[in-house]
Tab-separated table of C-alpha atoms and ligand atoms in Angstrom:
chain	number	residue	atom	x	y	z
H	1	MET	CA	36.796	-77.110	0.120
H	2	ALA	CA	35.712	-79.990	2.299
H	3	GLN	CA	35.519	-77.661	5.259
H	4	ILE	CA	33.207	-75.274	3.409
H	5	GLU	CA	30.991	-78.156	2.349
H	6	LYS	CA	30.697	-79.118	6.004
H	7	TYR	CA	29.693	-75.564	6.936
H	8	ARG	CA	27.105	-75.568	4.155
H	9	LYS	CA	25.394	-78.584	5.665
H	10	GLU	CA	25.550	-77.095	9.129
H	11	ILE	CA	24.022	-73.819	7.970
H	12	ALA	CA	21.315	-75.498	5.889
H	13	ALA	CA	20.253	-77.386	9.025
H	14	GLU	CA	19.877	-74.185	11.088
H	15	SER	CA	16.394	-73.037	11.977
H	16	VAL	CA	15.067	-70.089	13.973
H	17	THR	CA	11.799	-69.542	15.818
H	18	ASN	CA	12.096	-65.878	16.815
H	19	LYS	CA	13.976	-62.665	16.151
H	20	ASP	CA	16.607	-63.305	18.814
H	21	GLU	CA	17.590	-66.584	17.202
H	22	LEU	CA	17.702	-64.935	13.800
H	23	GLU	CA	20.031	-62.281	15.193
H	24	ALA	CA	22.214	-65.018	16.729
H	25	PHE	CA	22.443	-66.659	13.298
H	26	ARG	CA	23.448	-63.371	11.728
H	27	ILE	CA	26.183	-62.757	14.292
H	28	LYS	CA	27.509	-66.302	14.112
H	29	TYR	CA	27.863	-66.423	10.328
H	30	LEU	CA	27.650	-62.901	8.921
H	31	GLY	CA	28.820	-60.752	11.839
H	32	THR	CA	32.113	-58.829	11.917
H	33	LYS	CA	33.694	-61.722	13.842
H	34	GLY	CA	31.508	-64.355	12.199
H	35	LEU	CA	32.420	-67.439	10.219
H	36	LEU	CA	32.406	-65.738	6.837
H	37	LYS	CA	34.903	-63.081	7.930
H	38	THR	CA	37.131	-65.715	9.524
H	39	ILE	CA	37.270	-67.814	6.351
H	40	MET	CA	37.914	-64.718	4.245
H	41	SER	CA	40.843	-63.730	6.397
H	42	GLU	CA	42.322	-67.195	5.703
H	43	MET	CA	42.521	-66.335	2.005
H	44	ARG	CA	45.933	-64.865	2.730
H	45	THR	CA	47.326	-68.347	3.421
H	46	VAL	CA	46.117	-69.802	0.100
H	47	ALA	CA	48.857	-70.495	-2.481
H	48	PRO	CA	48.874	-67.907	-5.310
H	49	ASP	CA	47.967	-70.406	-8.027
H	50	LYS	CA	44.903	-71.543	-6.031
H	51	LYS	CA	43.747	-68.049	-5.170
H	52	LYS	CA	41.359	-67.636	-8.088
H	53	GLU	CA	39.625	-70.937	-7.472
H	54	ALA	CA	39.413	-70.339	-3.715
H	55	GLY	CA	38.042	-66.831	-4.262
H	56	GLN	CA	35.273	-68.146	-6.485
H	57	LEU	CA	34.402	-70.833	-3.969
H	58	LEU	CA	34.295	-68.329	-1.159
H	59	ASN	CA	32.105	-65.984	-3.121
H	60	GLU	CA	29.560	-68.712	-3.776
H	61	PHE	CA	29.651	-69.632	-0.098
H	62	LYS	CA	29.038	-66.004	0.885
H	63	LEU	CA	25.999	-65.801	-1.394
H	64	PHE	CA	24.752	-69.079	0.063
H	65	VAL	CA	24.996	-67.848	3.674
H	66	GLU	CA	23.273	-64.576	2.797
H	67	SER	CA	20.439	-66.314	0.974
H	68	GLN	CA	20.020	-68.708	3.927
H	69	PHE	CA	19.718	-65.719	6.227
H	70	GLU	CA	17.067	-64.187	3.962
H	71	ILE	CA	15.128	-67.471	3.834
H	72	LEU	CA	15.113	-67.686	7.635
H	73	GLN	CA	14.111	-64.008	7.875
H	74	GLU	CA	11.224	-64.442	5.455
H	75	GLY	CA	10.128	-67.602	7.204
H	76	LEU	CA	9.940	-65.664	10.463
H	77	SER	CA	7.882	-62.744	9.158
H	78	GLY	CA	5.639	-65.079	7.127
H	79	SER	CA	4.736	-67.146	10.164
H	80	LYS	CA	2.409	-65.898	12.858
H	81	PRO	CA	3.600	-62.544	14.226
H	82	GLU	CA	4.986	-62.346	17.705
H	83	ASN	CA	2.908	-60.775	20.440
H	84	ASN	CA	5.206	-57.759	20.450
H	85	ASP	CA	4.314	-56.961	16.850
H	86	ILE	CA	0.602	-56.957	17.595
H	87	ALA	CA	1.063	-54.668	20.561
H	88	GLN	CA	2.615	-52.024	18.318
H	89	ILE	CA	-0.622	-51.512	16.354
H	90	ASP	CA	-3.528	-50.342	18.483
H	91	VAL	CA	-6.292	-49.269	16.139
H	92	THR	CA	-8.248	-47.726	18.994
H	93	LEU	CA	-5.591	-45.064	19.674
H	94	PRO	CA	-6.461	-41.523	18.482
H	95	GLY	CA	-4.814	-40.571	15.176
H	96	THR	CA	-1.898	-38.175	14.770
H	97	ALA	CA	-3.297	-34.666	14.895
H	98	LEU	CA	-2.552	-32.483	11.875
H	99	PRO	CA	-1.569	-28.959	12.965
H	100	LEU	CA	-4.149	-26.440	11.760
H	101	GLY	CA	-2.995	-23.080	10.445
H	102	SER	CA	-4.622	-19.793	11.362
H	103	ARG	CA	-5.437	-16.603	9.532
H	104	HIS	CA	-2.801	-13.879	9.485
H	105	PRO	CA	-3.808	-10.974	11.761
H	106	ILE	CA	-3.737	-8.612	8.750
H	107	SER	CA	-6.215	-10.887	6.948
H	108	ILE	CA	-8.435	-11.092	10.038
H	109	VAL	CA	-8.660	-7.303	10.306
H	110	GLN	CA	-8.964	-6.787	6.546
H	111	ASN	CA	-11.913	-9.198	6.443
H	112	LYS	CA	-13.539	-7.392	9.345
H	113	ILE	CA	-13.153	-4.002	7.615
H	114	ILE	CA	-14.586	-5.415	4.381
H	115	SER	CA	-17.585	-6.897	6.199
H	116	ILE	CA	-18.360	-3.580	7.964
H	117	PHE	CA	-18.377	-1.614	4.699
H	118	HIS	CA	-20.176	-4.427	2.935
H	119	ARG	CA	-23.138	-3.767	5.217
H	120	LEU	CA	-23.165	-0.150	3.962
H	121	GLY	CA	-23.308	-1.341	0.358
H	122	PHE	CA	-19.612	-1.052	-0.550
H	123	ALA	CA	-18.352	-3.651	-3.032
H	124	VAL	CA	-14.738	-4.858	-3.110
H	125	ALA	CA	-12.644	-3.728	-6.101
H	126	GLU	CA	-9.110	-4.898	-6.822
H	127	GLY	CA	-6.389	-3.888	-9.247
H	128	PRO	CA	-2.749	-4.524	-10.223
H	129	GLU	CA	0.147	-3.929	-7.814
H	130	ILE	CA	2.376	-2.800	-10.700
H	131	GLU	CA	0.944	0.458	-11.974
H	132	ASP	CA	1.618	3.118	-14.571
H	133	ASP	CA	2.270	6.729	-13.667
H	134	TRP	CA	-1.211	7.877	-14.751
H	135	HIS	CA	-3.198	5.631	-12.419
H	136	ASN	CA	-0.878	5.971	-9.421
H	137	PHE	CA	-0.068	9.698	-9.616
H	138	THR	CA	-1.159	11.919	-12.498
H	139	ALA	CA	-4.879	11.075	-12.567
H	140	LEU	CA	-4.971	11.671	-8.806
H	141	ASN	CA	-3.995	15.313	-9.260
H	142	LEU	CA	-0.343	14.504	-8.557
H	143	PRO	CA	1.294	15.634	-11.816
H	144	GLU	CA	4.999	15.188	-12.461
H	145	ASN	CA	7.172	17.388	-10.211
H	146	HIS	CA	4.325	17.818	-7.711
H	147	PRO	CA	6.000	18.124	-4.278
H	148	ALA	CA	3.548	15.679	-2.685
H	149	ARG	CA	5.119	12.914	-4.787
H	150	ASP	CA	8.108	13.077	-2.455
H	151	MET	CA	5.988	11.649	0.363
H	152	GLN	CA	5.224	8.608	-1.782
H	153	ASP	CA	8.592	7.596	-3.179
H	154	THR	CA	8.355	4.030	-4.434
H	155	PHE	CA	10.137	1.316	-6.430
H	156	TYR	CA	10.306	1.848	-10.173
H	157	ILE	CA	10.286	-1.166	-12.450
H	158	ASN	CA	10.719	0.922	-15.579
H	159	GLN	CA	11.161	4.603	-16.374
H	160	ASN	CA	9.929	6.415	-19.528
H	161	PRO	CA	7.319	5.053	-19.635
H	162	ASP	CA	7.064	4.720	-15.868
H	163	TRP	CA	6.015	1.427	-14.318
H	164	LEU	CA	6.114	1.299	-10.545
H	165	LEU	CA	4.864	-0.542	-7.468
H	166	ARG	CA	1.671	1.293	-6.449
H	167	THR	CA	1.969	3.576	-3.419
H	168	HIS	CA	-1.735	3.349	-2.544
H	169	THR	CA	-4.842	1.546	-3.738
H	170	SER	CA	-6.190	4.876	-5.035
H	171	SER	CA	-5.039	3.600	-8.407
H	172	VAL	CA	-7.871	1.041	-8.198
H	173	GLN	CA	-10.338	3.895	-7.576
H	174	ILE	CA	-9.152	5.568	-10.807
H	175	ARG	CA	-9.563	2.324	-12.737
H	176	GLU	CA	-13.102	1.896	-11.390
H	177	MET	CA	-14.061	5.538	-12.092
H	178	GLU	CA	-12.766	5.215	-15.660
H	179	LYS	CA	-15.338	2.472	-16.278
H	180	GLY	CA	-17.953	5.260	-16.053
H	181	VAL	CA	-20.596	3.275	-14.154
H	182	LEU	CA	-22.224	5.563	-11.560
H	183	PRO	CA	-23.115	5.756	-8.751
H	184	LEU	CA	-19.989	4.055	-7.474
H	185	ARG	CA	-19.503	2.643	-3.973
H	186	ILE	CA	-16.342	0.555	-3.543
H	187	ILE	CA	-13.606	-0.377	-1.119
H	188	CYS	CA	-10.160	-1.323	-2.398
H	189	PRO	CA	-8.063	-3.557	-0.144
H	190	GLY	CA	-4.547	-4.519	-1.172
H	191	ARG	CA	-0.802	-4.374	-0.707
H	192	VAL	CA	1.048	-1.130	-1.420
H	193	TYR	CA	4.711	-0.074	-1.477
H	194	ARG	CA	6.810	2.891	-0.371
H	195	ASN	CA	10.528	3.489	-0.384
H	196	GLU	CA	10.768	3.955	3.375
H	197	THR	CA	13.241	2.987	6.055
H	198	ILE	CA	11.960	-0.096	7.865
H	199	SER	CA	11.176	0.536	11.541
H	200	ALA	CA	8.652	-0.423	14.218
H	201	ARG	CA	6.163	2.002	12.647
H	202	ALA	CA	6.947	1.876	8.898
H	203	HIS	CA	7.770	-0.696	6.246
H	204	CYS	CA	8.521	-0.715	2.530
H	205	PHE	CA	5.272	-2.595	1.966
H	206	PHE	CA	2.009	-2.573	3.853
H	207	ASN	CA	-1.706	-3.099	3.335
H	208	GLN	CA	-4.407	-0.537	2.749
H	209	VAL	CA	-8.147	-0.333	2.485
H	210	GLU	CA	-9.422	2.660	0.602
H	211	GLY	CA	-13.054	3.576	0.045
H	212	LEU	CA	-14.837	5.658	-2.574
H	213	TYR	CA	-18.438	6.789	-2.917
H	214	ILE	CA	-19.513	8.840	-5.914
H	215	ALA	CA	-23.095	9.841	-6.642
H	216	GLU	CA	-25.224	12.969	-6.885
H	217	ASN	CA	-25.381	15.106	-3.728
H	218	VAL	CA	-22.774	13.211	-1.698
H	219	SER	CA	-21.623	15.532	1.095
H	220	PHE	CA	-19.018	15.726	3.839
H	221	ALA	CA	-21.796	14.794	6.290
H	222	ASP	CA	-22.156	11.452	4.472
H	223	LEU	CA	-18.418	10.919	4.836
H	224	LYS	CA	-18.464	11.631	8.570
H	225	GLN	CA	-21.450	9.399	9.217
H	226	THR	CA	-19.923	6.536	7.232
H	227	LEU	CA	-16.665	6.770	9.180
H	228	TYR	CA	-18.434	7.114	12.553
H	229	PHE	CA	-20.257	3.893	11.782
H	230	PHE	CA	-16.995	2.211	10.785
H	231	VAL	CA	-15.005	3.093	13.917
H	232	GLN	CA	-17.844	2.089	16.212
H	233	GLU	CA	-18.213	-1.269	14.504
H	234	MET	CA	-14.442	-1.744	14.534
H	235	PHE	CA	-13.473	-0.572	18.025
H	236	GLY	CA	-16.735	-0.314	20.023
H	237	SER	CA	-17.997	2.989	21.403
H	238	ASP	CA	-15.761	3.671	24.389
H	239	PHE	CA	-13.677	6.440	22.812
H	240	LYS	CA	-13.858	9.897	21.272
H	241	VAL	CA	-13.464	10.808	17.588
H	242	ARG	CA	-12.081	13.954	15.991
H	243	PHE	CA	-11.421	15.250	12.485
H	244	ARG	CA	-8.361	17.376	11.786
H	245	PRO	CA	-7.963	19.481	8.624
H	246	SER	CA	-5.281	18.015	6.378
H	247	TYR	CA	-4.004	18.091	2.815
H	248	PHE	CA	-4.121	15.475	0.067
H	249	PRO	CA	-3.820	16.425	-3.613
H	250	PHE	CA	-6.736	14.161	-4.555
H	251	THR	CA	-9.318	15.439	-2.036
H	252	GLU	CA	-10.641	18.885	-1.131
H	253	PRO	CA	-11.418	19.545	1.662
H	254	SER	CA	-9.246	16.888	3.306
H	255	ALA	CA	-9.151	15.605	6.870
H	256	GLU	CA	-7.502	13.084	9.085
H	257	MET	CA	-9.525	11.125	11.572
H	258	ASP	CA	-8.231	10.409	15.088
H	259	ILE	CA	-9.695	8.330	17.864
H	260	SER	CA	-8.803	8.714	21.536
H	261	CYS	CA	-6.044	6.242	22.423
H	262	LEU	CA	-7.466	2.794	23.182
H	263	ILE	CA	-4.323	1.806	25.098
H	264	CYS	CA	-4.232	4.592	27.691
H	265	GLY	CA	-7.815	5.884	27.375
H	266	GLY	CA	-6.586	9.330	26.342
H	267	GLU	CA	-4.195	9.778	29.273
H	268	GLY	CA	-1.100	9.695	27.041
H	269	CYS	CA	1.271	6.782	26.393
H	270	ASN	CA	4.004	5.675	23.976
H	271	VAL	CA	1.541	4.432	21.369
H	272	CYS	CA	-0.207	7.811	21.126
H	273	LYS	CA	3.089	9.703	21.612
H	274	LYS	CA	1.674	11.192	24.863
H	275	THR	CA	-1.070	13.036	22.951
H	276	GLY	CA	-4.016	10.794	23.896
H	277	TRP	CA	-5.024	10.593	20.205
H	278	VAL	CA	-4.222	8.073	17.488
H	279	GLU	CA	-4.570	8.820	13.795
H	280	ILE	CA	-6.424	6.050	11.996
H	281	LEU	CA	-7.232	7.296	8.498
H	282	GLY	CA	-7.167	10.084	5.942
H	283	CYS	CA	-10.254	11.219	4.034
H	284	GLY	CA	-11.921	14.007	2.105
H	285	MET	CA	-14.193	15.013	-0.766
H	286	VAL	CA	-12.881	13.818	-4.133
H	287	HIS	CA	-11.126	16.701	-5.918
H	288	PRO	CA	-13.063	17.871	-9.025
H	289	THR	CA	-9.890	17.529	-11.111
H	290	VAL	CA	-9.743	13.808	-10.239
H	291	LEU	CA	-13.367	13.370	-11.339
H	292	GLU	CA	-12.731	15.233	-14.599
H	293	ASN	CA	-9.563	13.141	-15.220
H	294	CYS	CA	-11.849	10.104	-15.146
H	295	LYS	CA	-14.417	11.812	-17.435
H	296	ILE	CA	-16.979	12.271	-14.648
H	297	ASP	CA	-18.992	15.517	-14.690
H	298	SER	CA	-17.875	17.283	-11.509
H	299	ASN	CA	-20.842	19.677	-11.685
H	300	LYS	CA	-23.277	16.801	-11.439
H	301	TYR	CA	-21.420	14.311	-9.240
H	302	THR	CA	-19.590	14.590	-5.945
H	303	GLY	CA	-17.963	11.954	-3.834
H	304	PHE	CA	-15.868	11.148	-0.822
H	305	ALA	CA	-12.830	8.952	-0.382
H	306	PHE	CA	-10.904	7.594	2.578
H	307	GLY	CA	-7.900	5.381	3.133
H	308	MET	CA	-6.360	3.549	6.049
H	309	GLY	CA	-3.402	1.279	6.730
H	310	ILE	CA	-4.558	-2.146	7.852
H	311	GLU	CA	-1.363	-2.589	9.909
H	312	ARG	CA	-2.257	0.502	11.955
H	313	ILE	CA	-5.783	-0.764	12.662
H	314	THR	CA	-4.437	-4.224	13.518
H	315	MET	CA	-1.835	-2.791	15.896
H	316	LEU	CA	-4.573	-0.887	17.701
H	317	SER	CA	-6.971	-3.834	17.744
H	318	TYR	CA	-4.461	-6.337	19.124
H	319	GLN	CA	-2.008	-3.955	20.808
H	320	VAL	CA	0.893	-5.002	18.585
H	321	LYS	CA	3.793	-2.640	19.199
H	322	ASP	CA	6.055	-3.451	16.239
H	323	LEU	CA	4.831	-3.444	12.642
H	324	ARG	CA	7.700	-5.670	11.495
H	325	LEU	CA	6.140	-8.644	13.318
H	326	PHE	CA	3.509	-8.865	10.587
H	327	SER	CA	6.027	-9.878	7.932
H	328	GLU	CA	8.630	-11.848	9.905
H	329	ASN	CA	6.652	-15.095	9.717
H	330	ASP	CA	7.459	-15.886	13.355
H	331	LEU	CA	5.166	-18.707	14.500
H	332	ARG	CA	5.373	-17.582	18.135
H	333	PHE	CA	3.611	-14.394	17.038
H	334	LEU	CA	1.235	-15.884	14.455
H	335	LYS	CA	0.048	-18.705	16.729
H	336	GLN	CA	-1.450	-16.139	19.100
H	337	PHE	CA	-4.169	-15.525	16.495
H	338	THR	CA	-5.259	-19.160	16.190
H	339	SER	CA	-8.573	-18.570	17.926
H	340	ALA	CA	-9.364	-15.330	16.080
H	341	ILE	CA	-11.614	-15.508	13.016
W	401	ZN	ZN1	-2.123	6.342	24.582
């Protein structure tokens, strides 16, 4: 007991002027080989009947040493800081830069497509990704058991009544036509779904922009001129364009539009499958049945429609060879579009 009282006096008399001295104090009294540990190890030699009293004494001593350490520590930080501390804060240094994100390439191209058609007077229309059978298939002249439905197998959320993930944004065109406000000039961007095997050229979801123009006396010439304007604004003028006859249930006549391959200049490469041509969109005159399904007089009104996959346009614009890159969220890929707007 007398010994501990002596230590108390010794410790109370200690003072420190810097961090090194504080650390020396800590090691001397509180360290793993310090005074406190040494005294504690001597507890073993105390007679059993004195153990309780000695333990209490030791505990108080421990608290005393710890509080002394804290007092010295506070005294040090409360006094004038050392030169080292000042050197750590240099207010003239530039701040930590926050990393800026960039637009996704699909968004970049989608915005560009929207702005091109915007200049021709097309307004953006949007609709739900979960659709009923009528808006996705039947109203578009794709009745139940129509063989063309096979090409657009999708994911069903419910059957009888059918609720499904839309296979195209044509469903938005139906919804807009049903409103009965004519003339109608819209583009419908959005995500669509198909039950397809995922590969470098196909995915179970992708993005589309579809367009629709309905008024009196709209002709196939209007369609061609609109699309000529689009491809020139999108890709420049250093390529050829062709229309190929095609089939879609919702348009008649129907066509697919190709441009000469931008990668090989029409010579033939892997991207164009050695043909020199790349398909970029499908189009045609809106089928009279579709107009009538939406209660539009097909004798008075005509219209054209077109649709394209944004992934396809983006791959051509930026020479991306694998469609899966768009949805893998790989920063090494996405960072390459930082400067694009
Ligand atoms: Zn090519």
